Coordinates of C-alpha atoms in Angstrom, one line a residue:
X1 CA 0.2 0.0 0.0
X2 CA 1.3 3.6 -0.9
X3 CA 1.7 5.6 2.4
X4 CA 1.2 9.3 1.9
X5 CA 3.0 10.2 5.2
X6 CA 6.3 11.3 3.6
X7 CA 7.6 12.8 6.9
X8 CA 7.1 9.5 8.6
X9 CA 10.6 8.4 10.1
X10 CA 9.7 4.6 9.5
X11 CA 8.8 5.1 5.9
X12 CA 10.8 3.8 3.0
X13 CA 10.3 6.1 0.4
X14 CA 10.6 5.1 -3.5
X15 CA 14.1 6.7 -4.5
X16 CA 14.6 8.7 -7.6
X17 CA 17.8 9.8 -9.2
X18 CA 18.4 13.4 -10.4
X19 CA 21.4 14.5 -12.5
X20 CA 22.1 18.2 -11.9
X21 CA 24.4 20.6 -13.8
X22 CA 25.2 23.7 -12.0
X23 CA 27.9 26.1 -13.1
X24 CA 30.5 23.9 -14.3
X25 CA 29.8 21.2 -11.7
X26 CA 27.7 17.9 -12.2
X27 CA 25.9 16.2 -9.4
X28 CA 24.0 13.1 -9.2
X29 CA 21.8 12.8 -6.1
X30 CA 19.0 10.6 -4.8
X31 CA 15.8 12.0 -3.5
X32 CA 12.7 10.5 -2.2
X33 CA 9.7 10.2 -4.3
X34 CA 7.2 12.8 -3.2
X35 CA 10.1 15.2 -2.2
X36 CA 10.5 18.5 -4.1
X37 CA 13.7 19.3 -5.9
X38 CA 14.5 22.1 -3.5
X39 CA 14.4 20.1 -0.5
X40 CA 16.2 17.3 -2.1
X41 CA 19.0 19.7 -3.4
X42 CA 19.3 21.2 0.0
X43 CA 19.9 17.9 1.8
X44 CA 22.8 17.2 -0.7
X45 CA 24.2 20.8 -0.1
X46 CA 23.3 22.0 -3.5
X47 CA 22.7 25.9 -3.3
X48 CA 19.6 27.1 -5.1
X49 CA 18.5 30.6 -4.2
X50 CA 15.2 30.6 -2.3
X51 CA 14.5 33.6 -0.4
X52 CA 11.0 32.7 0.7
X53 CA 12.2 29.4 2.2
X54 CA 10.5 27.3 -0.4
X55 CA 6.9 28.4 0.0
X56 CA 6.4 29.4 -3.5
X57 CA 6.0 32.9 -3.2
X58 CA 9.2 34.3 -4.4
X59 CA 9.7 32.7 -7.7
X60 CA 13.5 32.7 -7.3
X61 CA 14.3 29.1 -7.3
X62 CA 14.4 28.7 -11.1
X63 CA 15.5 25.5 -12.6
X64 CA 15.1 24.0 -16.1
X65 CA 14.2 20.4 -16.6
X66 CA 16.3 18.9 -19.3
X67 CA 15.2 15.1 -19.2
X68 CA 12.2 13.8 -17.5
X69 CA 8.7 15.3 -17.0
X70 CA 7.5 17.5 -14.2
X71 CA 3.9 19.0 -14.8
X72 CA 3.9 22.7 -14.1
X73 CA 2.3 23.8 -10.9
X74 CA -0.1 26.6 -10.3
X75 CA 2.9 28.7 -9.1
X76 CA 4.9 28.0 -12.3
X77 CA 2.2 29.8 -14.3
X78 CA 2.8 32.9 -12.2
X79 CA 6.4 33.3 -12.9
X80 CA 7.1 31.7 -16.2
X81 CA 5.9 32.6 -19.7
X82 CA 4.3 29.8 -21.8
X83 CA 7.5 29.7 -23.7
X84 CA 9.7 29.2 -20.6
X85 CA 7.3 26.5 -19.3
X86 CA 7.4 24.7 -22.8
X87 CA 11.4 24.8 -22.2
X88 CA 11.1 23.2 -18.9
X89 CA 11.6 25.9 -16.4
X90 CA 10.1 25.3 -12.9
X91 CA 10.4 26.5 -9.3
X92 CA 12.4 23.7 -7.6
X93 CA 10.1 24.2 -4.4
X94 CA 7.0 23.1 -6.6
X95 CA 8.6 20.6 -8.8
X96 CA 8.0 17.0 -7.6
X97 CA 9.5 14.5 -9.9
X98 CA 7.8 11.2 -10.4
X99 CA 10.6 9.7 -12.4
X100 CA 14.3 10.1 -12.9
X101 CA 15.3 13.4 -14.5
X102 CA 18.0 15.8 -15.4
X103 CA 18.1 19.4 -14.2
X104 CA 20.0 22.6 -15.3
X105 CA 20.4 25.4 -12.7
X106 CA 21.6 28.8 -14.0
X107 CA 24.7 30.2 -12.3
X108 CA 23.9 32.4 -9.1
X109 CA 26.2 35.3 -10.4
X110 CA 26.8 36.3 -6.7
X111 CA 30.5 36.3 -6.7
X112 CA 30.5 40.0 -7.1
X113 CA 28.0 40.6 -4.2
X114 CA 28.7 44.1 -2.7
X115 CA 29.0 43.2 1.0
X116 CA 29.3 46.3 3.6
X117 CA 32.5 45.2 5.7
X118 CA 33.6 48.5 6.7
X119 CA 32.3 51.2 9.1
X120 CA 32.6 55.0 9.3
X121 CA 32.0 57.5 12.2
X122 CA 33.7 58.4 15.4
X123 CA 37.5 57.4 15.7
X124 CA 37.7 54.5 18.3
X125 CA 39.5 54.8 21.6
X126 CA 42.2 52.3 21.9
X127 CA 42.8 50.5 25.4
X128 CA 44.0 47.2 24.8
X129 CA 43.2 43.9 26.6
X130 CA 46.6 42.9 25.8
X131 CA 49.8 44.1 27.4
X132 CA 53.4 43.2 26.5
X133 CA 56.3 42.7 28.9
X134 CA 59.8 42.0 28.3
X135 CA 62.3 40.0 30.4
X136 CA 66.0 38.7 29.8
X137 CA 67.1 35.2 30.3
X138 CA 70.7 34.2 31.1
X139 CA 72.1 30.7 31.7
X140 CA 72.3 30.9 35.4
X141 CA 68.4 31.2 35.4
X142 CA 68.4 27.4 34.6
X143 CA 70.6 26.5 37.4
X144 CA 68.0 27.5 39.9
X145 CA 65.8 24.8 41.7
X146 CA 62.7 26.8 40.5
X147 CA 60.0 26.1 37.7
X148 CA 60.1 28.3 34.7
X149 CA 56.8 29.5 35.6
X150 CA 58.0 30.8 39.1
X151 CA 61.0 32.2 37.5
X152 CA 59.1 34.1 34.9
X153 CA 56.6 35.3 37.6
X154 CA 59.6 36.6 39.6
X155 CA 61.0 38.5 36.7
X156 CA 57.5 40.0 35.7
X157 CA 56.7 40.8 39.4
X158 CA 53.3 39.1 39.8
X159 CA 51.5 35.8 40.2
X160 CA 50.3 35.1 36.9
X161 CA 48.6 31.9 35.2
X162 CA 49.8 30.7 31.9
X163 CA 47.8 29.4 28.9
X164 CA 48.6 26.0 27.1
X165 CA 50.0 27.9 24.4
X166 CA 52.5 29.8 26.6
X167 CA 53.4 26.5 28.5
X168 CA 54.3 24.9 25.1
X169 CA 56.6 28.0 24.6
X170 CA 58.4 27.1 27.9
X171 CA 58.9 23.7 26.9
X172 CA 60.6 25.0 23.8
X173 CA 62.7 27.4 25.8
X174 CA 63.8 24.5 27.9
X175 CA 64.7 22.2 25.0
X176 CA 66.8 25.3 23.5
X177 CA 68.4 26.1 26.6
X178 CA 72.0 25.0 25.4
X179 CA 71.8 27.7 22.8
X180 CA 71.4 30.5 25.2
X181 CA 74.9 32.3 25.6
X182 CA 77.1 31.2 28.5
X183 CA 78.1 34.9 29.0
X184 CA 76.6 38.3 28.7
X185 CA 79.9 40.1 28.8
X186 CA 79.2 41.3 25.2
X187 CA 75.8 42.5 26.0
X188 CA 74.2 39.5 24.1
X189 CA 71.1 38.1 26.2
X190 CA 68.0 36.1 25.3
X191 CA 65.0 38.8 25.2
X192 CA 61.6 37.1 26.1
X193 CA 58.5 38.9 25.5
X194 CA 55.1 37.9 27.4
X195 CA 51.8 38.9 26.2
X196 CA 49.5 39.2 29.2
X197 CA 45.6 39.4 29.1
X198 CA 44.3 40.2 32.8
X199 CA 46.4 37.8 35.0
X200 CA 47.1 35.2 32.2
X201 CA 50.1 35.1 30.3
X202 CA 48.5 34.0 26.9
X203 CA 51.7 33.7 24.6
X204 CA 55.7 34.0 24.8
X205 CA 58.1 35.2 22.4
X206 CA 61.7 34.2 22.4
X207 CA 63.9 36.6 20.4
X208 CA 61.2 37.9 18.0
X209 CA 58.6 40.8 18.2
X210 CA 55.5 40.0 20.0
X211 CA 52.1 40.0 18.2
X212 CA 48.6 39.2 19.2
X213 CA 45.6 39.2 16.7
X214 CA 41.8 39.3 17.0
X215 CA 39.0 38.9 14.6
X216 CA 35.9 40.8 14.9
X217 CA 33.0 39.0 13.0
X218 CA 29.5 40.0 12.2
X219 CA 27.1 37.4 11.3
X220 CA 24.3 38.9 9.0
X221 CA 21.5 37.0 7.7
X222 CA 22.6 37.3 4.2
X223 CA 26.3 38.1 4.6
X224 CA 29.3 37.7 6.9
X225 CA 31.9 40.4 7.6
X226 CA 35.0 40.2 9.5
X227 CA 38.2 42.2 10.4
X228 CA 41.7 41.5 11.5
X229 CA 43.1 43.4 14.1
X230 CA 46.6 43.6 15.8
X231 CA 45.5 43.8 19.5
X232 CA 48.7 45.5 21.0
X233 CA 48.5 48.5 18.7
X234 CA 44.9 48.5 17.8
X235 CA 45.7 48.5 14.1
X236 CA 43.1 47.4 11.7
X237 CA 45.0 45.2 9.2
X238 CA 42.2 44.1 6.7
X239 CA 38.7 43.2 6.1
X240 CA 37.0 40.1 4.5
X241 CA 33.5 39.3 3.7
X242 CA 31.5 36.3 2.3
X243 CA 27.9 35.2 1.8
X244 CA 26.1 33.5 4.6
X245 CA 25.3 29.9 2.8
X246 CA 22.3 29.6 5.0
X247 CA 20.4 32.0 2.8
X248 CA 19.7 29.0 0.5
X249 CA 17.3 27.7 3.2
X250 CA 15.5 31.1 3.3
X251 CA 16.1 35.0 3.2
X252 CA 14.9 35.9 6.7
X253 CA 15.3 34.6 10.1
X254 CA 11.8 33.3 10.2
X255 CA 12.3 30.8 7.4
X256 CA 15.7 30.0 9.0
X257 CA 13.9 29.2 12.3
X258 CA 11.2 27.0 10.5
X259 CA 13.8 25.1 8.5
X260 CA 15.7 24.5 11.7
X261 CA 12.8 23.2 13.6
X262 CA 12.1 20.7 10.8
X263 CA 15.0 18.8 11.9
X264 CA 17.7 20.9 10.2
X265 CA 19.3 22.6 13.0
X266 CA 22.9 20.6 12.6
X267 CA 22.9 21.5 9.0
X268 CA 22.2 25.2 9.4
X269 CA 24.9 25.1 12.4
X270 CA 27.5 23.2 10.5
X271 CA 26.8 25.7 7.3
X272 CA 27.6 28.9 9.4
X273 CA 30.5 27.3 11.2
X274 CA 32.0 26.3 8.0
X275 CA 31.4 29.8 6.4
X276 CA 33.3 31.3 9.2
X277 CA 36.2 28.9 9.3
X278 CA 36.6 29.7 5.5
X279 CA 36.4 33.1 6.1
X280 CA 39.0 33.1 8.9
X281 CA 41.4 31.2 6.6
X282 CA 41.0 33.6 3.7
X283 CA 41.5 36.7 6.0
X284 CA 44.7 35.2 7.5
X285 CA 45.8 34.7 4.0
X286 CA 45.1 38.3 2.7
X287 CA 46.6 39.9 5.8
X288 CA 49.6 37.4 6.2
X289 CA 48.7 36.5 9.8
X290 CA 49.7 33.2 11.4
X291 CA 46.5 31.3 12.5
X292 CA 48.6 30.5 15.8
X293 CA 48.8 34.2 16.5
X294 CA 45.1 34.7 16.8
X295 CA 44.1 34.9 20.5
X296 CA 40.6 36.4 20.7
X297 CA 37.5 36.6 18.3
X298 CA 34.4 38.7 19.1
X299 CA 31.2 37.6 17.3
X300 CA 28.0 39.6 16.9
X301 CA 24.9 38.9 15.0
X302 CA 20.9 38.8 15.6
X303 CA 19.9 36.1 18.1
X304 CA 18.7 33.6 15.4
X305 CA 22.0 33.6 13.9
X306 CA 24.0 33.1 17.2
X307 CA 21.5 30.4 18.2
X308 CA 22.4 28.7 15.0
X309 CA 26.2 29.2 15.5
X310 CA 26.0 27.6 18.8
X311 CA 23.6 24.8 17.8
X312 CA 21.0 25.9 20.3
X313 CA 17.3 25.1 19.6
X314 CA 15.4 27.9 17.8
X315 CA 11.9 26.2 18.6
X316 CA 10.9 28.9 21.1
X317 CA 12.1 32.0 18.9
X318 CA 9.2 32.1 16.5
X319 CA 6.2 31.3 19.0
X320 CA 4.8 33.8 21.7
X321 CA 6.5 34.8 23.9
X322 CA 9.6 34.7 21.7
X323 CA 11.8 33.4 24.3
X324 CA 15.4 32.8 23.5
X325 CA 17.9 30.1 25.2
X326 CA 20.3 33.2 25.8
X327 CA 21.1 36.6 24.8
X328 CA 24.1 37.0 27.4
X329 CA 27.6 37.4 26.8
X330 CA 29.5 34.2 26.5
X331 CA 33.0 33.2 26.3
X332 CA 34.1 29.8 24.8
X333 CA 37.3 28.1 23.7
X334 CA 37.5 28.1 19.9
X335 CA 37.1 24.3 19.8
X336 CA 33.9 24.3 21.9
X337 CA 32.1 26.1 18.9
X338 CA 33.8 25.0 16.0
X339 CA 34.9 21.4 16.9
X340 CA 38.4 21.6 16.0
X341 CA 41.8 22.8 17.5
X342 CA 43.2 24.7 14.6
X343 CA 43.1 27.9 16.7
X344 CA 44.0 28.3 20.4
X345 CA 41.9 31.1 21.2
X346 CA 38.8 32.6 23.0
X347 CA 35.6 33.3 21.2
X348 CA 33.4 36.0 22.8
X349 CA 29.6 36.0 21.7
X350 CA 28.5 39.5 22.5
X351 CA 25.1 40.1 24.3
X352 CA 21.8 41.3 22.8
X353 CA 18.4 42.6 24.3
X354 CA 15.9 40.0 23.2
X355 CA 15.1 37.5 20.8
X356 CA 14.5 40.1 17.9
X357 CA 17.1 42.9 19.0
X358 CA 20.3 41.0 19.1
X359 CA 24.1 41.6 19.7
X360 CA 24.5 43.4 16.5
X361 CA 22.3 46.2 17.6
X362 CA 24.0 46.2 20.9
X363 CA 27.4 46.5 19.1
X364 CA 26.0 49.2 16.8
X365 CA 24.9 51.3 19.7
X366 CA 28.2 51.0 21.2
X367 CA 30.1 51.9 18.1
X368 CA 27.5 54.9 17.6
X369 CA 28.4 56.1 21.2
X370 CA 25.0 55.8 22.7
X371 CA 26.5 55.3 26.2
X372 CA 27.9 59.0 26.1
X373 CA 25.2 60.8 23.9
X374 CA 23.6 63.7 25.7
X375 CA 21.0 64.4 22.8
X376 CA 18.7 61.8 21.6
X377 CA 20.0 59.5 18.8
X378 CA 18.3 57.2 16.5
X379 CA 19.9 53.9 15.1
X380 CA 18.1 52.2 12.2
X381 CA 19.6 49.0 10.7
X382 CA 17.6 48.0 7.8
X383 CA 17.6 44.5 6.9
X384 CA 15.1 41.6 6.5
X385 CA 14.6 42.3 10.2
X386 CA 14.3 46.2 10.9
X387 CA 15.9 46.7 14.1
X388 CA 16.2 50.1 15.5
X389 CA 16.9 52.0 18.9
X390 CA 16.4 55.5 20.2
X391 CA 18.0 57.2 23.1
X392 CA 21.0 58.6 25.0
X393 CA 23.3 58.1 28.0
X394 CA 20.4 58.0 30.3
X395 CA 17.6 55.9 28.4
X396 CA 17.4 53.7 25.6
X397 CA 14.3 52.1 23.8
X398 CA 14.6 49.4 21.1
X399 CA 12.3 47.2 18.7
X400 CA 12.2 45.2 15.9
X401 CA 10.0 45.0 13.0
X402 CA 9.2 42.5 10.4
X403 CA 10.3 44.4 7.3
X404 CA 11.0 41.4 5.1
X405 CA 13.5 41.0 2.5
X406 CA 12.1 43.6 -0.2
X407 CA 14.2 46.4 0.4
X408 CA 17.2 44.2 -0.2
X409 CA 15.6 43.0 -3.4
X410 CA 14.0 40.0 -1.8
X411 CA 10.4 38.9 -2.6
X412 CA 10.7 41.2 -5.8
X413 CA 9.8 39.4 -9.0
X414 CA 13.2 40.7 -10.6
X415 CA 14.8 41.5 -7.5
X416 CA 18.4 40.6 -6.7
X417 CA 21.2 41.2 -4.2
X418 CA 23.6 44.0 -4.5
X419 CA 25.6 42.3 -7.4
X420 CA 27.3 43.5 -10.6
X421 CA 24.7 44.3 -12.9
X422 CA 21.8 45.0 -10.6
X423 CA 19.8 48.1 -11.1
X424 CA 20.7 50.4 -8.3
X425 CA 19.3 53.6 -9.5
X426 CA 16.2 54.7 -11.3
X427 CA 14.7 57.9 -12.4
X428 CA 11.4 58.5 -14.3
X429 CA 11.1 61.9 -15.9
X430 CA 7.6 62.1 -17.5
X431 CA 7.4 59.2 -20.0
X432 CA 11.2 58.5 -19.9
X433 CA 12.7 56.0 -17.4
X434 CA 16.7 55.9 -17.0
X435 CA 18.8 53.5 -14.9
X436 CA 22.0 52.8 -13.5
X437 CA 23.5 49.4 -12.7
X438 CA 26.3 48.3 -10.2
X439 CA 29.5 48.2 -12.2
X440 CA 27.6 49.8 -15.2
X441 CA 27.1 46.3 -16.7
X442 CA 24.1 45.0 -18.6
X443 CA 20.9 44.8 -16.2
X444 CA 20.2 41.5 -14.6
X445 CA 17.8 42.5 -11.8
X446 CA 16.8 45.1 -9.4
X447 CA 18.6 45.5 -5.9
X448 CA 17.2 47.2 -3.0
X449 CA 18.1 50.9 -3.6
X450 CA 16.9 50.5 -7.2
X451 CA 13.5 49.0 -5.9
X452 CA 13.0 52.3 -3.6
X453 CA 13.8 54.5 -6.4
X454 CA 11.2 52.8 -8.8
X455 CA 8.4 53.2 -6.2
X456 CA 9.5 56.9 -5.6
X457 CA 9.6 57.8 -9.1
X458 CA 6.3 56.0 -9.7
X459 CA 4.9 58.2 -6.7
X460 CA 6.2 61.3 -8.1
X461 CA 4.9 60.8 -11.8
X462 CA 1.3 59.5 -10.7
X463 CA 1.9 56.2 -11.9
X464 CA 0.8 54.6 -8.7
X465 CA -1.7 56.3 -6.3
X466 CA -1.6 56.8 -2.5
X467 CA -2.9 53.2 -2.1
X468 CA -0.2 51.7 -4.1
X469 CA -2.3 50.8 -7.1
X470 CA -1.1 51.4 -10.7
X471 CA -2.9 53.9 -12.6
X472 CA -5.3 52.9 -15.7
X473 CA -2.3 53.5 -18.1
X474 CA -0.6 50.4 -16.6
X475 CA -3.7 48.0 -17.0
X476 CA -1.3 45.0 -17.0
X477 CA 0.2 46.2 -13.5
X478 CA 3.8 46.3 -14.6
X479 CA 6.4 48.8 -15.2
X480 CA 9.1 47.8 -17.7
X481 CA 12.4 49.0 -16.3
X482 CA 14.9 47.4 -18.5
X483 CA 15.9 44.5 -20.8
X484 CA 18.5 42.0 -20.3
X485 CA 21.1 41.1 -23.1
X486 CA 18.8 38.3 -24.0
X487 CA 16.1 40.9 -24.6
X488 CA 14.0 39.8 -21.6
X489 CA 11.9 42.3 -20.0
X490 CA 12.8 43.2 -16.2
X491 CA 9.6 44.5 -14.7
X492 CA 8.4 45.9 -11.7
X493 CA 4.8 44.5 -10.7
X494 CA 1.9 45.4 -8.4
X495 CA 2.9 42.6 -6.2
X496 CA 6.3 44.1 -6.0
X497 CA 4.5 47.7 -4.9
X498 CA 2.6 45.7 -2.1
X499 CA 5.9 44.1 -0.8
X500 CA 7.6 47.4 -0.7
X501 CA 4.5 48.9 1.1
X502 CA 4.6 46.1 3.9
X503 CA 8.3 46.9 4.3
X504 CA 8.4 50.6 4.6
X505 CA 5.0 50.6 6.8
X506 CA 6.9 48.4 9.3
X507 CA 9.8 50.4 9.4
X508 CA 8.0 53.9 9.5
X509 CA 5.8 52.5 12.2
X510 CA 8.7 51.4 14.3
X511 CA 10.3 54.7 14.0
X512 CA 6.9 56.4 15.2
X513 CA 6.5 54.1 18.1
X514 CA 10.0 54.8 19.4
X515 CA 9.5 58.5 19.2
X516 CA 6.0 58.2 20.8
X517 CA 7.3 56.0 23.6
X518 CA 10.4 58.6 24.1
X519 CA 7.9 61.4 24.1
X520 CA 9.6 63.4 21.4
X521 CA 9.0 64.7 17.9
X522 CA 11.3 64.4 15.0
X523 CA 12.8 67.8 15.4
X524 CA 14.2 66.8 18.8
X525 CA 16.3 63.9 17.3
X526 CA 19.9 65.1 16.9
X527 CA 21.2 62.5 14.7
X528 CA 20.0 59.2 12.8
X529 CA 22.4 56.5 12.1
X530 CA 21.6 54.3 9.3
X531 CA 23.6 50.9 9.5
X532 CA 24.2 48.4 6.9
X533 CA 24.4 48.3 3.3
X534 CA 21.1 50.1 2.9
X535 CA 22.4 53.3 4.4
X536 CA 25.3 53.5 1.8
X537 CA 23.3 52.7 -1.3
X538 CA 20.0 54.1 -0.8
X539 CA 18.9 57.3 -2.2
X540 CA 17.6 59.2 0.9
X541 CA 15.3 61.5 -1.1
X542 CA 13.6 58.4 -2.4
X543 CA 13.2 56.9 1.0
X544 CA 11.7 60.1 2.3
X545 CA 9.3 60.2 -0.9
X546 CA 7.8 56.8 -0.1
X547 CA 7.4 57.8 3.6
X548 CA 10.1 55.1 4.8
X549 CA 11.8 57.9 6.9
X550 CA 9.9 60.9 8.4
X551 CA 11.1 64.1 6.1
X552 CA 12.1 66.1 9.3
X553 CA 15.0 63.7 9.7
X554 CA 16.6 64.0 6.1
X555 CA 19.4 66.5 7.2
X556 CA 20.2 64.4 10.4
X557 CA 21.0 61.1 8.7
X558 CA 24.5 59.7 9.0
X559 CA 25.3 56.5 7.2
X560 CA 27.9 54.5 9.4
X561 CA 28.2 51.2 7.3
X562 CA 28.6 48.0 9.1
X563 CA 28.1 49.4 12.8
X564 CA 27.9 45.8 14.1
X565 CA 31.3 45.1 12.9
X566 CA 32.5 48.4 14.3
X567 CA 31.1 47.5 17.6
X568 CA 32.8 44.2 17.7
X569 CA 36.1 45.6 16.6
X570 CA 35.6 48.4 19.4
X571 CA 35.2 45.5 21.9
X572 CA 38.6 43.9 20.8
X573 CA 40.5 47.4 20.8
X574 CA 39.3 48.8 24.0
X575 CA 38.8 46.7 27.1
X576 CA 36.5 49.5 28.8
X577 CA 34.0 48.6 26.2
X578 CA 32.9 45.4 28.0
X579 CA 31.7 47.6 30.9
X580 CA 30.1 50.1 28.4
X581 CA 28.2 47.4 26.8
X582 CA 26.8 46.3 30.1
X583 CA 26.0 49.9 30.7
X584 CA 24.1 50.0 27.6
X585 CA 22.3 46.8 28.4
X586 CA 21.0 48.1 31.7
X587 CA 19.6 51.3 30.2
X588 CA 17.9 49.4 27.0
X589 CA 14.3 48.6 27.1
X590 CA 12.6 46.3 24.5
X591 CA 9.2 47.0 23.0
X592 CA 7.3 44.1 21.9
X593 CA 5.2 45.0 18.8
X594 CA 3.1 41.8 18.2
X595 CA 0.7 42.8 20.9
X596 CA 0.8 46.5 20.5
X597 CA -2.6 47.6 19.0
X598 CA -1.3 51.1 18.4
X599 CA 1.6 49.7 16.2
X600 CA -1.1 47.7 14.3
X601 CA -3.1 51.1 13.8
X602 CA 0.1 53.0 12.5
X603 CA 1.1 50.0 10.3
X604 CA -2.3 50.4 8.5
X605 CA -2.0 54.0 7.9
X606 CA 1.6 54.1 7.0
X607 CA 0.6 51.4 4.0
X608 CA -0.4 54.6 2.1
X609 CA 1.8 56.9 -0.1
X610 CA 1.0 60.2 0.9
X611 CA 1.8 63.2 -1.4
X612 CA 1.5 61.1 -4.5
X613 CA 2.1 63.1 -7.7
X614 CA 4.3 66.0 -6.0
X615 CA 7.0 64.3 -4.6
X616 CA 6.2 65.2 -0.9
X617 CA 5.8 62.9 1.8
X618 CA 5.0 63.0 5.6

């Protein structure tokens, strides 16, 4: 008898064999009959872009069936032309093979993804965790009936503990004692440099310059950014960035949580751990830093990303009361997280406020100086989860809004990330539309800044009304923006407008809630920090035109880049910042919006585009 319960662990499903061609690679995988192509490929670690997590609403998991027959689903009819359907194009998440087949996946074209891995703002005060002390060793030191630890502590003038790394250096010193000069008459002596953190000698250098390195890491939902820092001097040596491979399992944190809760926690955890390991090795290579010299790593990210990194269950993150396992500061040995001993160093996970205001926002507030601001300051980190905070050195309020990925090009029919060829600027002057792409290359899709420009231009020119509906001149509900080199139209649809309305309303309503709870008006805000890639790429005039940001804040906006990475770096560079983070946490309150009826009212009101036809906004 054929059992329909495909999720049953006791069920032995019929197997199908799928031949896959992706870029220059070929794979042969086995999937269960009744399993869709997307899930089957994900199980075999084959990446296919799926911003919606495989629910069929984004239309991005495009594949082409070369051999075999997979009937077109209703969702396929929405995203492919009749010609494309006849050529075998399908959504992988809706494709359920009933026979062996051959599948072609187009190149992801994400190797040139523009990732914000730098920050700009106030110069950071340096006060290193690491201190360096020099002592001299002579042959007579080895004639004493004392351990080397006791000998070193006497010369250093303190009672210090020693790391395993430093003890192994003492073993090396003992083995090499015969090479130490028998006399110091000519002034020659063996100079030992000890690296100290708090009361622990963490490394020892014999006749060589002492160095100690730290790495700051920001785990974003889409990207990972990291920075190498020489801890004694505080000098930044270089940056590195890469894409978070977890994005193949969903663009936003909710999709990741759902996928994790379906029994895939270990897969997502391993995925981010491997990405970070690769990033560390690549960063060491580009900065010419020996892995053995890394002594500290500071990691920030939203609470979900940190749970996945640590392999912690995400079950409670998506259901009321949205309780996390932890948002506290934690310190681990490298091997406890990454399961290997390639680095002998500490890993510090910085703290967050709540399940949806994580360590990335706390780090951003540290970098922007909330702990010392007398005037009211607003920080907005616009991503798939719109996190923001308002306050000063006395009081801070924070919240998170479910903005979704539309403002980063997600859930937009022809949306894409900030890659070369993405349409990043759009202007409509009467009936003439002009655009610009990243790298001035032929257009391949529309990234977040281009999406906002399109909607703003449509508002200014009366192409859409205040409800977001296209005018009668656009009966088919699309605006053609450009054409690809294959002469395929890149269009912006009515559904795309609705996605932008949802995102901009969530963010604008969050800003208004913060101001109301702080009992201030926009004019009383001294400065607005916009963090992330959005701040550096978006046309602020367009953001104000669509009502994303109050127009009164226009001249107060400062783009700070990756403030989360800046905060992680600040933690490594200045030991006082641990206390400052605790100070920020004590003064920060979290506003839960899911049960806030006033937020719901604001959300409905802010869905509208006010001032349509004249470029004005509220």
